[in-house]
Coordinates of C-alpha atoms and ligand atoms in Angstrom, one line a residue:
X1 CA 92.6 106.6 95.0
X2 CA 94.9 109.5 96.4
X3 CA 98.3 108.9 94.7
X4 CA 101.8 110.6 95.5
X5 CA 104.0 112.5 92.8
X6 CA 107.9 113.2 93.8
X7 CA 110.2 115.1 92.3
X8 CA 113.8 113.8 92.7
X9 CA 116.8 115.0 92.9
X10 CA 116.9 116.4 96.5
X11 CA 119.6 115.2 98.9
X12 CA 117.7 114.7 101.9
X13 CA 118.7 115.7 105.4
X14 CA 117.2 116.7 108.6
X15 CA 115.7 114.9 111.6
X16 CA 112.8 112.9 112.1
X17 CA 110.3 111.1 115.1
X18 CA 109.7 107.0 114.5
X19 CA 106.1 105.9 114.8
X20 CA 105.0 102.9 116.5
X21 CA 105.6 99.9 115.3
X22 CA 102.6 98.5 112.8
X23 CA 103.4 95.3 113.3
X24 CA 103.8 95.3 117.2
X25 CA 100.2 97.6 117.5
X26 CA 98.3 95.0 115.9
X27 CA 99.0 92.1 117.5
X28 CA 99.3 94.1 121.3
X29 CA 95.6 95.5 120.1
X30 CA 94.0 92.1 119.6
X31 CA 95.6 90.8 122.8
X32 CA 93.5 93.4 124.7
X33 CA 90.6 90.8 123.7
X34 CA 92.2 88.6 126.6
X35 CA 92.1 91.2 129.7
X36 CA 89.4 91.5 132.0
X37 CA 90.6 95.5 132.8
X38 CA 90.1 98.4 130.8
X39 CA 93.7 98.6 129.3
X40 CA 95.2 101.9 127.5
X41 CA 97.5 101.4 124.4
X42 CA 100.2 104.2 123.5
X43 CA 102.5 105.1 120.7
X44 CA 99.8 104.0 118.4
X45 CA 100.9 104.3 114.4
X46 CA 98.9 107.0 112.5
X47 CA 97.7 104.3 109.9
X48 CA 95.3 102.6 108.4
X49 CA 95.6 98.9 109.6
X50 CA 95.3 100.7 113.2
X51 CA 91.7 102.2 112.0
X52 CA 91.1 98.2 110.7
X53 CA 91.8 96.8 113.8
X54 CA 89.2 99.4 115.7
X55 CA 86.7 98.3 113.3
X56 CA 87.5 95.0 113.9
X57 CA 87.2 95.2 117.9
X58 CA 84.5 97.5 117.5
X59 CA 82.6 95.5 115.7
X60 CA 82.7 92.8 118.4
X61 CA 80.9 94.9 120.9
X62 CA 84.1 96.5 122.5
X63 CA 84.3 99.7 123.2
X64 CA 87.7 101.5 121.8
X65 CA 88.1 105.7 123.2
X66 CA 91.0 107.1 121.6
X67 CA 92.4 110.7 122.9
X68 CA 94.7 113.1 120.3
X69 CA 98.0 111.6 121.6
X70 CA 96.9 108.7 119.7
X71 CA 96.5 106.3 123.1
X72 CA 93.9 104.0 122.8
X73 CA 91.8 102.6 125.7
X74 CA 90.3 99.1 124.9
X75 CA 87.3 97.7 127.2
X76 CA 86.9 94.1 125.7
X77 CA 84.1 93.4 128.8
X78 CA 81.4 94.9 126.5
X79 CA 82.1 92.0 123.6
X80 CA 78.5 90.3 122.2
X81 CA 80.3 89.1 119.2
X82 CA 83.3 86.7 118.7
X83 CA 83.8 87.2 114.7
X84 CA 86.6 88.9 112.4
X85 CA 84.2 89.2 108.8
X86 CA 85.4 88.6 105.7
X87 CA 84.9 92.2 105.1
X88 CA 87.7 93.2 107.3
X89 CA 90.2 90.3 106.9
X90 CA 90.6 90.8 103.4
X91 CA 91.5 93.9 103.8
X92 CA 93.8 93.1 106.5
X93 CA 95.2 89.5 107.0
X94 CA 96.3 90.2 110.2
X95 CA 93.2 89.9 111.3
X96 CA 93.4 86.5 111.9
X97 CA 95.8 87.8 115.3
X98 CA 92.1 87.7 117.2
X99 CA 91.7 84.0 116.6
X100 CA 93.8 82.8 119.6
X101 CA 92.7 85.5 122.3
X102 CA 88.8 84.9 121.6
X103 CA 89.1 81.0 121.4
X104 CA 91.9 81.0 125.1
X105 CA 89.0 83.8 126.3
X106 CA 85.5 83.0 125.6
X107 CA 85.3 79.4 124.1
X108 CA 84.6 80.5 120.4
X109 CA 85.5 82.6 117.3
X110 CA 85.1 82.5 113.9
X111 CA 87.7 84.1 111.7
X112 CA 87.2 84.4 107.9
X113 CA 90.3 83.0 106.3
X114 CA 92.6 85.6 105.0
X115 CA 93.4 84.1 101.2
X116 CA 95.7 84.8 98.9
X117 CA 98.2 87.8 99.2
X118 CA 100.1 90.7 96.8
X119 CA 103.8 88.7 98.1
X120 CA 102.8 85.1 98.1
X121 CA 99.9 82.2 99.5
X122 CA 100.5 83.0 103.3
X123 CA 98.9 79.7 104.5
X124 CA 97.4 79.6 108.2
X125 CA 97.7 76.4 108.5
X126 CA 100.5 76.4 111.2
X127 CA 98.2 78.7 113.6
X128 CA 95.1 76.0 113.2
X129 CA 97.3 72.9 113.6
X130 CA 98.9 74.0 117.0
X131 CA 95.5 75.3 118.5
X132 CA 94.4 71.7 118.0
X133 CA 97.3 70.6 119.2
X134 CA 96.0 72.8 122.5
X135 CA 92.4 71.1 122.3
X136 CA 90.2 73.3 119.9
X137 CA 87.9 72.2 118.2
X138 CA 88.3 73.8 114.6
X139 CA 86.2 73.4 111.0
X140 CA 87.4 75.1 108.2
X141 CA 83.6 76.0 106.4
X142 CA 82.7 78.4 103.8
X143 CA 85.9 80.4 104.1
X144 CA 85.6 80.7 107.8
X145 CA 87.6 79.3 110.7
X146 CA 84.9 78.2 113.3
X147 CA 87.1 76.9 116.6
X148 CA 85.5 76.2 119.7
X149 CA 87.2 75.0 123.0
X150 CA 86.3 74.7 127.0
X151 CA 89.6 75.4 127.8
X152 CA 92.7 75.2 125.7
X153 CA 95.1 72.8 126.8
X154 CA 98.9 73.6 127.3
X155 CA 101.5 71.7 125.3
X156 CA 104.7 71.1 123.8
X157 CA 104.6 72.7 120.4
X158 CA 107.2 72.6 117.8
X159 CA 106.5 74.7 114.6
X160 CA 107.6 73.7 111.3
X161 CA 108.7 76.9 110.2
X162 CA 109.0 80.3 111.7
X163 CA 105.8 82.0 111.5
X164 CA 105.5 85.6 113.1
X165 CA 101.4 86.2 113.6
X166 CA 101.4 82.3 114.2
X167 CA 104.1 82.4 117.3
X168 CA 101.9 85.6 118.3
X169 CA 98.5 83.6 118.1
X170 CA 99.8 80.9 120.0
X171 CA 101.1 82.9 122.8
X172 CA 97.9 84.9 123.0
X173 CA 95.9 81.7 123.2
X174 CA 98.3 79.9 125.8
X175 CA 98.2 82.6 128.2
X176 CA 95.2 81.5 129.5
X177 CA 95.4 77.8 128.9
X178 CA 95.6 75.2 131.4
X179 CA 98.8 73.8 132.1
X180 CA 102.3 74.8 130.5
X181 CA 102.6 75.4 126.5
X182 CA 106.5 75.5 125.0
X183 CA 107.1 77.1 121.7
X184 CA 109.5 75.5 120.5
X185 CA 111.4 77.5 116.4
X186 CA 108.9 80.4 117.8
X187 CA 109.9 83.7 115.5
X188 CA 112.0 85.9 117.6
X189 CA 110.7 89.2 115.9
X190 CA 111.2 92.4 118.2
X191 CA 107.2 92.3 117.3
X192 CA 106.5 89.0 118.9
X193 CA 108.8 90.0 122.0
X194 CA 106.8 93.2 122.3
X195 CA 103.3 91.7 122.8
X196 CA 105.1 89.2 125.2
X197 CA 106.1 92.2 127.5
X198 CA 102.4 93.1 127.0
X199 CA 100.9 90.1 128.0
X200 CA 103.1 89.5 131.5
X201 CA 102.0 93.1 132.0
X202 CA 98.6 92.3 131.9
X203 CA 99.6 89.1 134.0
X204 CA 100.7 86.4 131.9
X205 CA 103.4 84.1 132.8
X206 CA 105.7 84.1 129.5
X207 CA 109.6 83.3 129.8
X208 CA 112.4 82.7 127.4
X209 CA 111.4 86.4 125.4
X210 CA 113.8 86.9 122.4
X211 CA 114.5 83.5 122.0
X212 CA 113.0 80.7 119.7
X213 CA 111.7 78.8 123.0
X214 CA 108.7 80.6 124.7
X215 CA 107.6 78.7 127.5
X216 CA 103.6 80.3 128.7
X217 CA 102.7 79.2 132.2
X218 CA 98.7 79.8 131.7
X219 CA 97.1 81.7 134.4
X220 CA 93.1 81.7 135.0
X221 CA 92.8 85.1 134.5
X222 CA 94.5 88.4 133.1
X223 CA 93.1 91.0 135.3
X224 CA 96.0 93.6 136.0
X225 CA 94.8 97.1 136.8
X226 CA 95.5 100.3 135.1
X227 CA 97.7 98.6 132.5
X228 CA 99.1 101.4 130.2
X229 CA 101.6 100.4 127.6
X230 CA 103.7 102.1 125.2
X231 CA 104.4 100.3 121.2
X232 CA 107.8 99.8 120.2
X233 CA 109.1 102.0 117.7
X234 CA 109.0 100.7 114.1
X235 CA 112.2 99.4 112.8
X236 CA 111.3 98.8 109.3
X237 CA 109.9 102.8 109.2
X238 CA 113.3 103.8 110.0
X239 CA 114.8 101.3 108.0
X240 CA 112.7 102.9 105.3
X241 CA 113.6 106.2 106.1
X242 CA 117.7 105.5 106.4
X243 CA 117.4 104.1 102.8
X244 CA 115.9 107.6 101.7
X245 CA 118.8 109.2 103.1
X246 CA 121.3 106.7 101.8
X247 CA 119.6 107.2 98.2
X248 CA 119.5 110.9 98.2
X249 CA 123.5 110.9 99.4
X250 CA 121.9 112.8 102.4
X251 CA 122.2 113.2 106.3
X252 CA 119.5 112.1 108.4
X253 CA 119.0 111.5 112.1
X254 CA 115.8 109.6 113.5
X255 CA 115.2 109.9 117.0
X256 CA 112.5 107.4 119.4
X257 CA 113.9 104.4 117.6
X258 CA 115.5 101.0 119.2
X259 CA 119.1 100.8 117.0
X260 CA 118.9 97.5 118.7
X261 CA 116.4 96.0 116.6
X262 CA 117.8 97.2 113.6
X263 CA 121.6 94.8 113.8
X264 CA 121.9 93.5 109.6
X265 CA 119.6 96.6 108.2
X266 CA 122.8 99.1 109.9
X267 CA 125.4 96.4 108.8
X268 CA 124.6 96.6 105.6
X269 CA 124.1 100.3 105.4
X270 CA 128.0 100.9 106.5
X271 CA 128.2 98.3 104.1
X272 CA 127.0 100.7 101.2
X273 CA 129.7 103.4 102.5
X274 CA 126.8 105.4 105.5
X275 CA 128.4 106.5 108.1
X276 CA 126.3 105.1 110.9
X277 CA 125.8 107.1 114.6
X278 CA 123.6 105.4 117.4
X279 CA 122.4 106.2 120.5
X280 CA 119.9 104.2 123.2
X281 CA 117.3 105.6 120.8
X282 CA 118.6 107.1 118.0
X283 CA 120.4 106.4 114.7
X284 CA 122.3 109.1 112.6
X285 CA 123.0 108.4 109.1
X286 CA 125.4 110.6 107.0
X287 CA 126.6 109.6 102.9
X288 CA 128.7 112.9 102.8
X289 CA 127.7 113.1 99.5
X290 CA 128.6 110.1 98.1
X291 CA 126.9 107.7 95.6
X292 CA 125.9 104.2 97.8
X293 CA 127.9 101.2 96.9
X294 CA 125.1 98.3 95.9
X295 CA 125.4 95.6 98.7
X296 CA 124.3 91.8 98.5
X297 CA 121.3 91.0 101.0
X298 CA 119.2 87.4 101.7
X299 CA 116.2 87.8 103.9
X300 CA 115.3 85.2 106.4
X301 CA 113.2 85.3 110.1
X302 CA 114.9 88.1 112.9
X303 CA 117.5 88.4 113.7
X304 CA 118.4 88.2 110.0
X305 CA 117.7 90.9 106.8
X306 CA 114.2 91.5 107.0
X307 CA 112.0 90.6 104.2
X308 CA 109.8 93.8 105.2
X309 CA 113.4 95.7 103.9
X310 CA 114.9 94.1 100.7
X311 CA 112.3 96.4 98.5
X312 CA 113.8 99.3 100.0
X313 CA 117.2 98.0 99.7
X314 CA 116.7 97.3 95.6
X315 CA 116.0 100.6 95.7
X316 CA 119.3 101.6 96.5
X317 CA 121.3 99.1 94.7
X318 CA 119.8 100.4 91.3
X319 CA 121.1 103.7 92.2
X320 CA 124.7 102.4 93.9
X321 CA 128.0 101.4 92.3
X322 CA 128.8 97.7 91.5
X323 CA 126.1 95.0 91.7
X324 CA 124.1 93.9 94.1
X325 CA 121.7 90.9 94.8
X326 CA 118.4 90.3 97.0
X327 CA 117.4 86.9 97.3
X328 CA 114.1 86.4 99.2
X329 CA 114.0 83.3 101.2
X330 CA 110.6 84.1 103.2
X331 CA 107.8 85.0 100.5
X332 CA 107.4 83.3 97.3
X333 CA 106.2 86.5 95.3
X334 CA 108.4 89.7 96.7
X335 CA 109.4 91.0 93.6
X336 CA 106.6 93.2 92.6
X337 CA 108.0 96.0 92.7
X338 CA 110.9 95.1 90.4
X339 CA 109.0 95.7 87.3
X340 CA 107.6 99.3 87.9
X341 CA 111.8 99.9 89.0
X342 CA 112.7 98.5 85.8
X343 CA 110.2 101.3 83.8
X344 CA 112.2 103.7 85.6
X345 CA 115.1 102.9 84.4
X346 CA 116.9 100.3 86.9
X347 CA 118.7 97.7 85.6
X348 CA 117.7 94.3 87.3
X349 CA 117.3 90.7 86.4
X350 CA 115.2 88.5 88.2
X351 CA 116.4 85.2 88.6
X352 CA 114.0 82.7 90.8
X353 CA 113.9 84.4 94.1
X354 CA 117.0 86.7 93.4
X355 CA 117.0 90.0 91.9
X356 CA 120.3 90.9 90.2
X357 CA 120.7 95.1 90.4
X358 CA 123.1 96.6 88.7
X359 CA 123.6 99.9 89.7
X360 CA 124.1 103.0 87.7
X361 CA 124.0 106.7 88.5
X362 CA 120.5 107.5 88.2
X363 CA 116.8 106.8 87.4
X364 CA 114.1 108.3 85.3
X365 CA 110.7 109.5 86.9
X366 CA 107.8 107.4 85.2
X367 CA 104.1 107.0 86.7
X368 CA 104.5 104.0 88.4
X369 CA 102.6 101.3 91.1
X370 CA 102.6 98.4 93.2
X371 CA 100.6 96.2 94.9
X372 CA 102.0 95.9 98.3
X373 CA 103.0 98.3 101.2
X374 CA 106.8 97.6 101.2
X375 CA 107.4 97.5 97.1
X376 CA 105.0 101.0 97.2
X377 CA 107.5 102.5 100.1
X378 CA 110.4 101.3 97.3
X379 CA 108.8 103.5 94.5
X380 CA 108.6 106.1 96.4
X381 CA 112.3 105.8 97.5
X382 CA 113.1 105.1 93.6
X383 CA 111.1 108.4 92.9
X384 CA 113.2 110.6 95.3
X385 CA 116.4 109.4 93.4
X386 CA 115.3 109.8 90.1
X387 CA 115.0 112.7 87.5
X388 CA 112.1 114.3 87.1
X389 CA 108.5 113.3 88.6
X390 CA 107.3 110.2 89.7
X391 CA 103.6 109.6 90.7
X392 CA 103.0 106.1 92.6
X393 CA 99.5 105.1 92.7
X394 CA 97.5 103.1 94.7
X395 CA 98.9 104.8 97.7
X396 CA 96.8 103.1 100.1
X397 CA 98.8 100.5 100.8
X398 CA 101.4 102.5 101.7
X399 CA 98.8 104.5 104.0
X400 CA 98.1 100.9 105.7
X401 CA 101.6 100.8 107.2
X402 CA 103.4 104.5 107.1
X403 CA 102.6 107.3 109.4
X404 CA 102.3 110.3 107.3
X405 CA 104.9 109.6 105.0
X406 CA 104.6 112.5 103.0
X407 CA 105.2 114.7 105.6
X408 CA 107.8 113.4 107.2
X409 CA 109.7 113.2 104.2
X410 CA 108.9 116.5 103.3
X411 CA 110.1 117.6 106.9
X412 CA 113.7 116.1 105.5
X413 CA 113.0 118.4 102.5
X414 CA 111.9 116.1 99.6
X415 CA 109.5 117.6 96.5
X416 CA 106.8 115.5 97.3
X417 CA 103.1 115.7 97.7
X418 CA 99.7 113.7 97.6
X419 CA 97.1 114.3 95.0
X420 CA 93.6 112.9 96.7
X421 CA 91.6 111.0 94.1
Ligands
LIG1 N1 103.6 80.3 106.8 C1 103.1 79.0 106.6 N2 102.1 78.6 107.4 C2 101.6 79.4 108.4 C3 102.1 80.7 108.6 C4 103.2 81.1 107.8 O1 103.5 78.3 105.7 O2 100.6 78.9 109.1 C5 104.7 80.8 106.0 C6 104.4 82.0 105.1 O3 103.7 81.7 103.9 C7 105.7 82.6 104.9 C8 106.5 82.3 106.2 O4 105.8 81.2 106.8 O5 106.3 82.0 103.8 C9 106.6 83.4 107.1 O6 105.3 84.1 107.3 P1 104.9 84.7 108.7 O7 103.7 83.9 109.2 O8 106.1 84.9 109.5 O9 104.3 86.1 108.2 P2 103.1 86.9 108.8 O10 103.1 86.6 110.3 O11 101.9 86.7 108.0 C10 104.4 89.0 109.5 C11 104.4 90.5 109.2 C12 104.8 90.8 107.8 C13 106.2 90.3 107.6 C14 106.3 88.8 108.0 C15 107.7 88.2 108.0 C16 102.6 91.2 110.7 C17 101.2 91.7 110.8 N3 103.0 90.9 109.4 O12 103.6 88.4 108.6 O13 104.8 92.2 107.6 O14 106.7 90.4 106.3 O15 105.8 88.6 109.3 O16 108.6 88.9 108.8 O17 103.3 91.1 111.6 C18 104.5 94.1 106.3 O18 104.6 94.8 107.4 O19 104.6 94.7 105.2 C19 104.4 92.7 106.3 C20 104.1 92.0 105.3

């Protein structure tokens, strides 16, 4: 397993191009399972859940051509199978985004269930309830969902809690469906809004975007021609890549971003003393030098703190003035990485779902590792702000959801490098 070793120490400045967002790709990628037309994909992440998802389509039968810019052309009318294998879904739970768009499509899928998870349980259970709620047919066997329907039915649908790839799955599957489906507490993730804009560009009927009531006016067919469609930049990547400046007491300006999507990450950054700068699609940060103050942050659904941050914020806080607290309201199990911060030096104390950081000048370099992409992005961060070397293993999880991360950071002039296993 290829692992990273940073030396600290470095205040970081510089400037730096934002990827695609992971967590828009995905999603957008399976719903090219629903259009009868060749579609072409762009701003496609460098990452590993990107090469999953290829595997995954390509698997089915479809064929996938991607061309150096990193724009991939999807032609789902070559599909012979209608499965996501175990294989793949536990390597990637968000596998389980193909379940709608093949059940609304062709009648039938069968989706291995994704399990347990690094940051908590992560039930499905919202996604199967509502797509019987629309009329499939579903049996949970042998660790597979097998669903089956003629045609999904359109319906009111309330959700009991705000589920991300469950709002997406249920918008994928009712854009085909017969009759009108409301999502009523749908997540209002920049994500989720994303593949909406996707699917009424392919031809779906999808109002209310950006709110927690999606109302999907199904349509018989999605046949739009010469769809291409760029991925939204990915807010938590330069919310990641702030934090490393903020750490370092650096300067650092990331261009191709949406500052927009980005509202309580920024607020609590000028909270911890940043000087913030934006543009339409840009975001300067500057510390001038100066130690962060620790800040106090609770995650909850957009347009709140995001969970997919407050590793990356502890970060901080152990190397900021004053204490600071994260509570995390939206995974049971987000805490992994406080343990490997704690051999490094940081002073925190976990209470139930809060971590208590009490901030101090600086952290000591220690081999360290975690077992989930956001807590490995923290190490890394805690590693640029400490003395001496840290090496955070188990890098893959980190390659699943950041484009080149060692090179960008390097590009902002970190010590940093990867040692392949
Ligand atoms: N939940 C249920 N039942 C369901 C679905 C969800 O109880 O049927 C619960 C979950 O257990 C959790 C809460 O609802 O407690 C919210 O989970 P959600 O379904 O929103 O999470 P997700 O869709 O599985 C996406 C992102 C995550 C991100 C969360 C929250 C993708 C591919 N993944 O996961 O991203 O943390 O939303 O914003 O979009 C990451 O990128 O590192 C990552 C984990």
């Amino acid at each position: 397993m290829d692992k990273l070793i940073i030396t600290g120490g470095t205040q970081l400045s510089g400037e730096l191009r934002i990827s695609g967002a992971k967590n828009a790709a995905l999603p957008i990628l399976a719903a090219t399972l629903l259009s009868e037309e060749p579609v072409s994909v762009g701003n496609i992440p460098h990452l590993h859940d990107i090469t999953t998802t290829m595997q995954l389509l390509g698997q089915m039968g479809i064929q996938l051509t991607i061309d150096e810019k990193m724009n991939i052309e999807v032609d789902s009318s070559t599909i012979t199978k209608y499965e996501a294998p175990y294989e793949l879904v536990k390597t990637m739970r968000a596998s389980i985004l193909v379940l709608g768009p093949l059940l609304s499509r062709f009648g039938e899928a069968h989706v291995s269930l994704p399990g347990g998870c690094a940051i908590g349980s992560r039930p499905v259970d919202i996604h199967i309830d509502s797509l019987r709620k629309m009329g499939a047919d579903i049996q949970v066997e042998a660790g597979y969902i097998h669903a089956k329907a003629s045609r999904l039915k359109g319906c009111k649908l309330v959700l009991d809690k705000v589920t991300v790839t469950g709002t997406e799955n249920l918008l994928m599957a009712a854009t085909l469906a017969e009759g009108t489906t409301i999502i009523e507490n749908a997540a209002k993730e920049p994500e989720v809004s994303d593949l909406a804009y996707f699917l009424n560009a392919l031809g779906a009927k999808i109002t209310g975007i950006g709110t927690d009531v999606l109302t999907i006016e199904g349509v018989d067919k999605l046949a739009n021609k010469d769809i291409h469609y760029d991925i939204l930049p990915d807010r938590i990547e330069t919310g990641t890549y702030l934090i490393a400046a903020a750490i370092t007491r650096g300067k650092v300006k990331l261009k191709d971003t949406r500052p927009d999507t980005l509202d309580a990450v920024l607020d609590k950054l000028v909270e911890a003393g940043a000087e913030i700068t934006t543009g339409d699609d840009w975001i300067e940060l500057d510390m001038h030098g100066k130690q962060p103050k620790a800040v106090s942050v609770r995650t909850a659904p957009y347009p709140a703190f995001p969970t997919d941050m407050q590793a990356q914020f502890t970060a901080m806080n152990c190397v900021a003035e004053g204490v600071g607290t994260i509570t995390e309201t939206v995974f049971e199990n987000r805490f992994m990485h406080v343990q490997e911060m704690q051999r490094m030096g940081a002073n925190i104390q976990l209470e139930s779902n809060t971590a208590i950081c009490t901030g101090q000048k600086g952290l000591t370099g220690a081999p360290v590792m975690a077992t989930d992409l956001r807590a490995s992005a923290s190490l890394v961060l805690a590693g640029l702000a400490a003395e001496g070397d840290t090496l955070v293993d188990r890098i893959y999880h980190i390659d699943r959801g950041y484009d080149h991360i060692e090179e960008k950071l390097a590009q902002l002039g970190a010590t940093i490098r990867r040692i392949p296993r």
